[in-house]
Coordinates of C-alpha atoms and ligand atoms in Angstrom, one line a residue:
M927 CA 132.3 132.1 68.0
A928 CA 129.6 133.8 66.0
A929 CA 128.9 137.4 67.0
N930 CA 125.5 136.5 68.0
S931 CA 126.3 133.7 70.4
F932 CA 129.2 135.7 71.8
L933 CA 126.8 138.6 72.6
N934 CA 124.5 136.0 74.1
L935 CA 127.2 134.7 76.2
A936 CA 128.3 138.1 77.3
F937 CA 124.7 138.9 78.1
L938 CA 124.2 135.8 80.2
S939 CA 127.5 136.0 82.0
F940 CA 127.8 139.7 82.8
Y941 CA 125.8 139.1 85.9
S942 CA 128.0 136.4 87.1
V943 CA 131.0 138.5 87.8
S944 CA 129.1 141.1 89.6
L945 CA 129.6 139.8 93.1
L946 CA 126.8 141.5 94.8
L947 CA 124.3 142.2 92.0
V948 CA 120.7 142.0 92.5
L949 CA 120.1 139.2 90.0
P950 CA 117.2 137.8 88.3
F951 CA 117.2 134.6 86.2
Q952 CA 114.2 134.6 84.0
P953 CA 115.3 137.2 81.4
F954 CA 112.7 136.1 78.8
A955 CA 109.2 137.6 79.1
A956 CA 106.5 139.6 77.4
S957 CA 106.4 143.3 78.1
R958 CA 103.6 145.2 79.8
G959 CA 102.9 148.4 81.6
R960 CA 104.8 149.2 84.8
F961 CA 105.6 151.9 87.3
L962 CA 108.8 152.4 85.3
P963 CA 108.7 152.7 81.6
N964 CA 111.1 150.3 79.8
Y965 CA 113.9 152.7 79.4
D966 CA 117.1 151.7 77.9
A967 CA 119.8 151.8 80.5
D968 CA 122.3 153.5 78.3
N969 CA 124.5 155.5 80.7
G970 CA 123.6 159.1 80.9
A971 CA 121.0 158.9 78.1
L972 CA 118.1 159.4 80.4
P973 CA 117.6 162.3 82.7
L974 CA 116.2 161.6 86.1
T975 CA 113.3 164.0 85.2
A976 CA 112.0 161.3 82.8
I977 CA 111.7 158.8 85.6
C978 CA 110.2 161.4 87.9
S979 CA 107.6 162.5 85.3
A980 CA 106.7 158.9 84.5
A981 CA 106.2 158.2 88.2
V982 CA 104.0 161.2 88.6
T983 CA 101.9 161.0 85.4
L984 CA 101.5 157.3 85.2
N985 CA 101.1 156.4 88.8
G986 CA 99.8 159.4 90.7
Y987 CA 102.7 159.9 93.0
K988 CA 104.5 163.2 93.6
C989 CA 108.1 163.1 92.7
Q990 CA 111.0 165.5 93.3
E991 CA 114.6 165.5 92.3
F992 CA 117.6 166.8 94.1
D993 CA 121.2 167.2 93.2
V994 CA 123.7 166.9 96.0
T995 CA 127.5 167.5 95.6
T996 CA 129.8 165.3 97.7
D997 CA 132.8 166.8 99.4
D998 CA 135.0 165.2 96.7
G999 CA 133.1 166.8 93.9
Y1000 CA 130.6 164.2 92.6
V1001 CA 127.1 165.4 91.8
L1002 CA 124.5 162.8 92.8
S1003 CA 120.9 162.7 91.8
V1004 CA 118.5 161.9 94.6
L1005 CA 114.8 161.1 94.0
R1006 CA 112.1 161.8 96.5
I1007 CA 108.5 160.5 96.8
P1008 CA 107.3 162.8 99.5
E1009 CA 103.9 161.3 100.1
G1010 CA 101.6 158.5 99.1
R1011 CA 99.2 158.4 96.2
A1012 CA 96.3 159.5 98.4
G1013 CA 98.3 162.5 99.5
G1014 CA 97.8 163.6 103.1
G1015 CA 101.4 164.6 103.4
G1016 CA 101.4 166.3 106.8
P1017 CA 104.6 168.0 107.9
N1018 CA 106.4 165.5 110.0
R1019 CA 106.3 162.4 107.8
P1020 CA 109.2 160.3 108.8
P1021 CA 111.9 160.1 106.1
V1022 CA 113.3 156.8 104.8
L1023 CA 116.4 156.6 102.6
L1024 CA 116.7 153.7 100.3
Q1025 CA 120.2 152.6 99.3
H1026 CA 120.7 150.2 96.4
G1027 CA 123.4 147.6 95.8
V1028 CA 126.4 147.5 93.5
L1029 CA 126.0 147.5 89.7
V1030 CA 122.4 148.7 89.9
D1031 CA 120.9 152.1 90.8
G1032 CA 117.9 153.5 92.7
M1033 CA 115.5 152.4 90.1
T1034 CA 115.7 148.8 91.5
W1035 CA 113.3 150.0 94.2
L1036 CA 110.7 150.8 91.6
V1037 CA 110.6 148.0 89.1
N1038 CA 107.7 146.1 90.7
P1039 CA 104.1 147.4 90.2
T1040 CA 103.5 150.2 92.7
E1041 CA 101.6 148.0 95.1
E1042 CA 104.6 145.6 95.3
S1043 CA 107.5 148.1 95.3
L1044 CA 109.0 149.1 98.6
A1045 CA 109.4 152.8 97.7
T1046 CA 105.7 153.3 96.9
I1047 CA 104.5 151.1 99.7
L1048 CA 106.5 153.2 102.2
A1049 CA 105.1 156.4 100.7
D1050 CA 101.5 155.0 100.9
N1051 CA 102.2 154.1 104.5
G1052 CA 103.0 157.7 105.5
F1053 CA 106.8 157.8 104.9
D1054 CA 108.7 160.5 103.0
V1055 CA 110.8 158.4 100.7
W1056 CA 114.3 159.3 99.4
I1057 CA 116.1 157.2 96.9
S1058 CA 119.9 157.6 96.4
N1059 CA 121.9 156.9 93.2
V1060 CA 125.6 156.4 93.9
R1061 CA 128.4 157.9 91.8
G1062 CA 128.9 156.2 88.4
T1063 CA 125.3 155.1 87.9
R1064 CA 123.4 156.7 85.1
F1065 CA 121.9 159.7 87.0
S1066 CA 125.0 160.4 89.0
R1067 CA 127.8 160.6 86.4
R1068 CA 128.7 164.3 87.0
H1069 CA 131.6 165.8 88.8
L1070 CA 132.6 169.4 89.4
T1071 CA 135.9 169.0 87.5
L1072 CA 136.1 165.4 86.1
D1073 CA 134.4 164.0 83.1
S1074 CA 133.0 160.5 83.5
N1075 CA 135.3 159.4 80.6
N1076 CA 138.3 160.3 82.7
S1077 CA 139.8 157.4 84.6
Q1078 CA 140.1 159.7 87.7
F1079 CA 136.4 159.7 87.8
W1080 CA 136.5 156.0 88.6
N1081 CA 139.1 156.2 91.4
W1082 CA 136.9 155.0 94.3
T1083 CA 135.5 152.0 96.2
W1084 CA 132.7 151.5 98.7
D1085 CA 135.0 153.1 101.3
D1086 CA 134.3 156.4 99.4
L1087 CA 130.6 155.7 99.1
V1088 CA 130.6 155.4 102.9
T1089 CA 132.7 158.5 103.5
H1090 CA 131.3 160.8 100.8
D1091 CA 128.1 159.7 99.0
L1092 CA 126.1 158.3 101.9
Q1093 CA 127.1 161.2 104.2
S1094 CA 126.0 163.8 101.6
V1095 CA 122.7 162.2 100.9
I1096 CA 121.9 161.7 104.6
E1097 CA 122.8 165.4 105.2
L1098 CA 120.5 166.4 102.3
V1099 CA 117.6 164.5 103.8
F1100 CA 118.3 166.1 107.1
Q1101 CA 118.4 169.6 105.7
Q1102 CA 115.2 169.1 103.7
T1103 CA 113.1 167.4 106.4
G1104 CA 114.7 168.6 109.6
Q1105 CA 114.5 165.0 110.8
K1106 CA 116.8 162.0 111.2
T1107 CA 116.0 159.3 108.6
H1108 CA 115.2 155.7 108.6
Y1109 CA 117.3 153.6 106.2
V1110 CA 116.8 150.6 104.0
G1111 CA 119.9 149.0 102.4
H1112 CA 120.1 146.1 100.0
S1113 CA 123.4 144.2 99.6
M1114 CA 126.2 146.8 99.2
G1115 CA 123.7 149.3 100.8
T1116 CA 123.8 147.2 104.0
L1117 CA 127.6 147.2 104.0
M1118 CA 127.6 151.0 103.7
A1119 CA 125.3 151.3 106.7
M1120 CA 127.1 148.9 108.9
V1121 CA 130.5 150.4 108.2
S1122 CA 129.0 153.9 108.7
L1123 CA 127.6 152.7 112.0
S1124 CA 130.8 151.2 113.2
E1125 CA 132.7 154.4 112.3
G1126 CA 130.2 156.6 114.2
K1127 CA 128.9 158.2 111.0
F1128 CA 125.2 157.4 111.3
D1129 CA 124.1 160.0 113.8
K1130 CA 121.4 161.4 111.5
V1131 CA 119.9 158.0 111.0
K1132 CA 117.2 156.6 113.3
S1133 CA 117.1 152.9 112.4
A1134 CA 118.2 150.6 109.5
A1135 CA 116.6 147.7 107.7
L1136 CA 119.4 145.5 106.2
L1137 CA 118.2 143.3 103.4
C1138 CA 120.7 140.6 102.3
P1139 CA 123.5 141.9 104.5
I1140 CA 126.9 141.9 103.0
A1141 CA 130.0 142.2 105.3
Y1142 CA 131.9 138.9 105.3
L1143 CA 132.1 137.2 101.9
T1144 CA 134.2 134.1 102.4
H1145 CA 131.3 131.8 101.8
I1146 CA 129.8 133.0 98.5
T1147 CA 129.0 129.8 96.8
T1148 CA 129.2 130.6 93.1
A1149 CA 132.0 129.2 91.0
L1150 CA 132.4 132.2 88.8
G1151 CA 132.3 134.6 91.6
V1152 CA 135.0 132.7 93.5
V1153 CA 137.2 132.4 90.4
A1154 CA 136.7 136.1 89.6
A1155 CA 137.5 137.1 93.1
K1156 CA 140.4 134.8 93.9
A1157 CA 142.2 133.8 90.7
F1158 CA 141.6 136.8 88.5
L1159 CA 142.1 139.6 90.9
G1160 CA 145.3 140.6 89.3
E1161 CA 143.9 140.3 85.9
I1162 CA 141.0 142.6 86.6
I1163 CA 143.4 145.3 87.6
A1164 CA 145.8 144.6 84.7
T1165 CA 143.0 144.7 82.2
F1166 CA 141.0 147.6 83.3
G1167 CA 143.3 149.7 85.5
L1168 CA 141.5 152.5 87.2
A1169 CA 138.5 152.6 85.0
E1170 CA 134.8 152.3 84.6
F1171 CA 133.5 148.8 84.8
N1172 CA 130.6 148.8 82.3
L1173 CA 128.9 145.5 82.0
K1174 CA 127.8 146.4 78.5
G1175 CA 131.2 147.4 77.3
Q1176 CA 133.3 145.3 75.0
A1177 CA 136.3 145.1 77.4
V1178 CA 134.2 143.6 80.1
A1179 CA 132.6 141.1 77.7
I1180 CA 136.0 139.9 76.6
F1181 CA 137.1 139.6 80.2
L1182 CA 134.0 137.6 81.1
K1183 CA 134.5 135.3 78.2
T1184 CA 137.9 134.4 79.6
L1185 CA 136.4 133.7 83.0
C1186 CA 133.8 131.5 81.5
T1187 CA 136.4 129.2 80.0
Y1188 CA 138.0 128.6 83.4
P1189 CA 137.8 125.0 84.5
G1190 CA 134.7 124.4 86.6
V1191 CA 132.9 127.5 85.4
N1192 CA 130.0 127.0 83.1
C1193 CA 128.5 130.3 82.4
Y1194 CA 125.3 128.8 81.0
D1195 CA 124.5 126.6 83.9
L1196 CA 125.8 128.9 86.4
L1197 CA 123.2 131.6 86.3
P1198 CA 120.6 130.3 88.8
A1199 CA 123.5 129.1 91.0
F1200 CA 125.0 132.5 91.1
T1201 CA 122.8 134.6 93.3
G1202 CA 120.8 131.6 94.3
N1203 CA 117.4 130.5 93.1
N1204 CA 115.1 133.4 93.4
C1205 CA 111.7 131.9 94.2
C1206 CA 109.3 134.7 93.6
L1207 CA 110.1 137.0 90.7
N1208 CA 107.5 138.0 88.1
A1209 CA 108.9 137.6 84.6
S1210 CA 107.6 141.0 83.6
T1211 CA 109.3 142.7 86.5
V1212 CA 112.5 140.9 85.6
E1213 CA 112.2 142.3 82.0
T1214 CA 111.8 145.8 83.3
F1215 CA 114.7 145.3 85.6
L1216 CA 116.9 144.2 82.7
K1217 CA 115.9 147.3 80.7
N1218 CA 117.0 149.6 83.5
E1219 CA 120.0 147.8 84.8
P1220 CA 122.9 147.0 85.1
Q1221 CA 124.8 150.1 85.9
S1222 CA 128.5 150.9 85.9
T1223 CA 130.7 150.8 88.9
A1224 CA 134.4 151.5 89.4
T1225 CA 136.7 148.5 88.7
K1226 CA 138.5 149.5 91.9
N1227 CA 135.3 149.0 93.8
L1228 CA 135.0 145.4 92.5
V1229 CA 138.6 144.8 93.3
H1230 CA 137.8 145.9 96.8
F1231 CA 135.0 143.4 97.0
A1232 CA 137.2 140.7 95.6
Q1233 CA 139.7 141.5 98.4
S1234 CA 137.0 140.8 101.0
V1235 CA 136.2 137.5 99.4
R1236 CA 139.8 136.5 99.2
N1237 CA 141.0 137.8 102.6
G1238 CA 137.9 137.1 104.7
V1239 CA 138.5 140.4 106.4
L1240 CA 136.4 143.6 106.2
S1241 CA 138.9 146.3 105.7
K1242 CA 139.6 149.4 103.7
Y1243 CA 140.9 149.0 100.1
D1244 CA 144.3 147.3 100.0
Y1245 CA 146.7 149.1 97.8
G1246 CA 148.7 145.9 97.3
N1247 CA 151.9 146.6 99.2
A1248 CA 153.2 148.0 102.5
T1249 CA 154.6 151.1 100.9
A1250 CA 151.5 152.1 99.1
N1251 CA 149.3 151.3 102.1
M1252 CA 151.6 153.3 104.4
E1253 CA 151.2 156.2 102.0
H1254 CA 147.4 156.1 102.2
Y1255 CA 146.8 154.9 105.7
G1256 CA 150.0 155.5 107.7
V1257 CA 150.1 151.7 108.4
S1258 CA 151.3 148.9 106.2
K1259 CA 148.0 147.0 106.1
P1260 CA 144.6 148.5 105.3
P1261 CA 142.7 149.4 108.5
V1262 CA 140.1 146.8 109.4
Y1263 CA 136.5 147.8 110.0
D1264 CA 135.3 146.6 113.4
L1265 CA 131.6 145.9 113.2
S1266 CA 131.5 145.1 116.9
K1267 CA 131.6 148.9 117.3
I1268 CA 128.1 149.2 115.9
P1269 CA 126.2 150.9 118.8
H1270 CA 124.3 148.2 120.6
D1271 CA 121.2 150.4 121.0
F1272 CA 120.9 151.3 117.4
P1273 CA 117.6 149.8 115.9
I1274 CA 118.5 147.2 113.3
F1275 CA 116.1 145.1 111.3
L1276 CA 118.0 142.4 109.4
S1277 CA 116.5 140.0 106.8
Y1278 CA 118.3 137.3 104.9
G1279 CA 117.4 134.4 102.6
G1280 CA 118.2 130.7 102.7
Q1281 CA 118.8 130.5 99.0
D1282 CA 121.0 133.6 98.7
A1283 CA 124.4 132.7 97.1
L1284 CA 125.9 136.1 97.6
S1285 CA 124.8 137.1 101.0
D1286 CA 125.4 133.5 102.1
V1287 CA 123.8 132.1 105.2
K1288 CA 127.2 131.2 106.7
D1289 CA 128.5 134.7 106.2
V1290 CA 125.4 136.3 107.6
R1291 CA 125.8 134.1 110.7
I1292 CA 129.3 135.3 111.2
L1293 CA 127.9 138.8 111.1
L1294 CA 125.1 137.9 113.5
D1295 CA 127.7 136.4 115.9
I1296 CA 129.5 139.8 115.9
L1297 CA 126.1 141.5 116.6
K1298 CA 125.2 139.1 119.4
S1299 CA 125.5 141.6 122.2
H1300 CA 123.2 144.0 120.4
D1301 CA 120.3 145.1 122.6
Q1302 CA 117.6 142.5 122.2
D1303 CA 114.7 145.0 121.9
K1304 CA 116.7 147.0 119.3
M1305 CA 117.2 144.2 116.8
K1306 CA 114.9 142.0 114.8
V1307 CA 116.3 139.2 112.6
Q1308 CA 114.2 137.6 109.9
Y1309 CA 115.3 134.5 108.0
I1310 CA 113.4 133.6 104.8
E1311 CA 114.2 130.1 103.8
K1312 CA 112.9 130.4 100.2
Y1313 CA 114.4 133.8 99.3
A1314 CA 117.5 134.5 97.3
H1315 CA 119.2 137.8 96.6
A1316 CA 116.7 139.5 94.2
D1317 CA 113.5 138.3 95.9
F1318 CA 114.0 141.0 98.6
I1319 CA 113.7 143.7 96.0
M1320 CA 111.4 142.2 93.4
G1321 CA 109.7 139.3 95.0
V1322 CA 105.9 139.3 94.3
D1323 CA 105.3 138.5 98.0
A1324 CA 108.1 140.7 99.5
K1325 CA 105.4 143.1 100.7
D1326 CA 103.7 140.5 102.8
I1327 CA 106.8 138.8 104.0
V1328 CA 109.4 141.6 104.4
Y1329 CA 108.1 145.1 103.8
N1330 CA 105.2 145.0 106.3
E1331 CA 107.7 144.0 108.9
I1332 CA 110.0 146.9 108.0
I1333 CA 107.1 149.3 108.3
E1334 CA 106.2 148.0 111.7
F1335 CA 109.8 148.1 112.8
F1336 CA 110.2 151.7 111.7
R1337 CA 107.0 152.7 113.5
T1338 CA 108.2 151.1 116.7
H1339 CA 111.5 152.8 116.5
N1340 CA 110.5 156.2 115.2
Ligands
LIG2328 C1 135.3 163.0 77.1 O1 134.0 163.4 76.7 C2 134.0 164.8 76.2 C3 132.6 165.1 75.8 O2 131.7 164.6 76.6 C4 135.0 164.9 75.0 O3 135.0 166.2 74.6 C5 136.4 164.4 75.4 O4 137.2 164.4 74.3 C6 136.3 163.1 76.0 N1 137.6 162.7 76.5 C7 138.1 161.5 76.3 C8 139.5 161.3 76.9 O5 137.6 160.6 75.7
LIG2329 C1 143.4 157.6 93.4 O1 143.0 158.2 94.7 C2 144.0 158.0 95.7 C3 143.4 158.6 96.9 O2 142.2 158.0 97.3 C4 145.2 158.7 95.3 O3 146.2 158.5 96.3 C5 145.7 158.1 94.0 O4 146.9 158.8 93.6 C6 144.7 158.2 92.9 N1 145.1 157.5 91.8 C7 145.5 158.1 90.7 C8 145.9 157.2 89.6 O5 145.4 159.3 90.6
LIG2330 C1 103.0 139.3 87.1 O1 102.7 140.5 86.6 C2 101.5 140.5 85.8 C3 101.3 141.9 85.3 O2 101.3 142.8 86.3 C4 100.3 140.0 86.6 O3 99.2 140.0 85.7 C5 100.6 138.7 87.2 O4 99.5 138.3 88.0 C6 101.9 138.8 88.0 N1 102.2 137.5 88.5 C7 102.3 137.3 89.8 C8 102.6 135.9 90.3 O5 102.2 138.2 90.6
LIG2331 C1 153.4 149.2 95.5 O1 152.1 149.6 94.8 C2 152.2 150.7 94.1 C3 150.8 151.1 93.6 O2 149.8 150.2 94.0 C4 153.2 150.6 92.9 O3 153.2 151.8 92.2 C5 154.5 150.3 93.5 O4 155.4 150.0 92.4 C6 154.5 149.1 94.4 N1 155.7 148.9 95.1 C7 156.3 147.7 95.2 C8 157.6 147.8 96.0 O5 155.9 146.7 94.8

């Protein structure tokens, strides 16, 4: 295969293996001005300062950056937009924390024009907006003792994002504002919230909006995702070990090429089928998105997701055998997360799309069934027939359909 077409294949298909990626499917477009400059997403090449200054100078918003160190030594960058463009930031503006999904970073909240991006819309509506970037993404690749090129740096899964990253960021927001925060999660960001809630770790959060909730993954409908998760689980570990999973790296490209030759998997035709047909993306936004994403994650994290797809159970990372699990958990099987323990009176706004191939409708309904005894007045469920995974973040009409509802929900449950 010629180098060029191989690259092309790798480019097209790198999305496909990313089980929960926010995924656009119109990667060809003309460029134009945006809230975010079209930075190259090279890991570590760009300081968060650059994003912040761009936000301030180009768009008239205030922007602050914070570093927070997790209890296991990772140094995370957190971005804050403390008030709207018109200013008027009084003291007790309610904080909102935005938590992105896997293989992307906090910048996904800012790729639309300001009047269409959730982060700036919230700021303009009186909220104090905090944007997290989890470990391994370009602004959060520091550690007190480990270099990001050390495989130990990548020894984590979303269990650790729940236990360490999210807790540290929530604590930071609380320290800085003196208030409990509202929360918006997309995809993996919803999983982190639900698991935290079920484990009693969300006491400094007031309410949560869950966009494209991810908990049970047995019904994801994309051929490549299923193949990756079920058939190639062993190979993922064997090929990458405990390492960075960088979609732009050569090792991953080769791995994906193998997946694409698997019977029934056509990487060219598969793209729209993978996250579902996003109805409402602007081509320019998609281009900006592609220049900023994807971001690295830990291979171990993807293996953990693959375990959920394969086993149909939401549990901690499975070390693969009874002895190893016993060593880590004191029991032979990884402990199961029990989402029925989510406090029934915790305010939850949940929105899901009819075309979403990752947060599949059948899987969301399993989740909704578990949440059926939730206090009626503390829960609002929204179903958007035409939306797929990325529409919730980048859809041109997401403000009218979803964001206004979130704002109303937060105001009601402040
Ligand atoms: C990791 O990167 C540092 C510099 O950033 C370099 O000095 C070191 O040799 C690298 N280690 C490995 C194992 O590549
Ligand atoms: C990875 O972290 C786990 C604890 O979470 C530890 O038991 C294990 O030894 C680490 N793996 C390696 C290769 O260091
Ligand atoms: C897409 O973005 C461009 C530039 O901001 C804008 O001119 C165009 O109207 C947008 N299209 C839609 C459908 O919003
Ligand atoms: C169990 O898994 C660990 C690491 O995951 C491995 O080192 C060990 O050899 C395995 N033991 C058996 C009996 O398969």
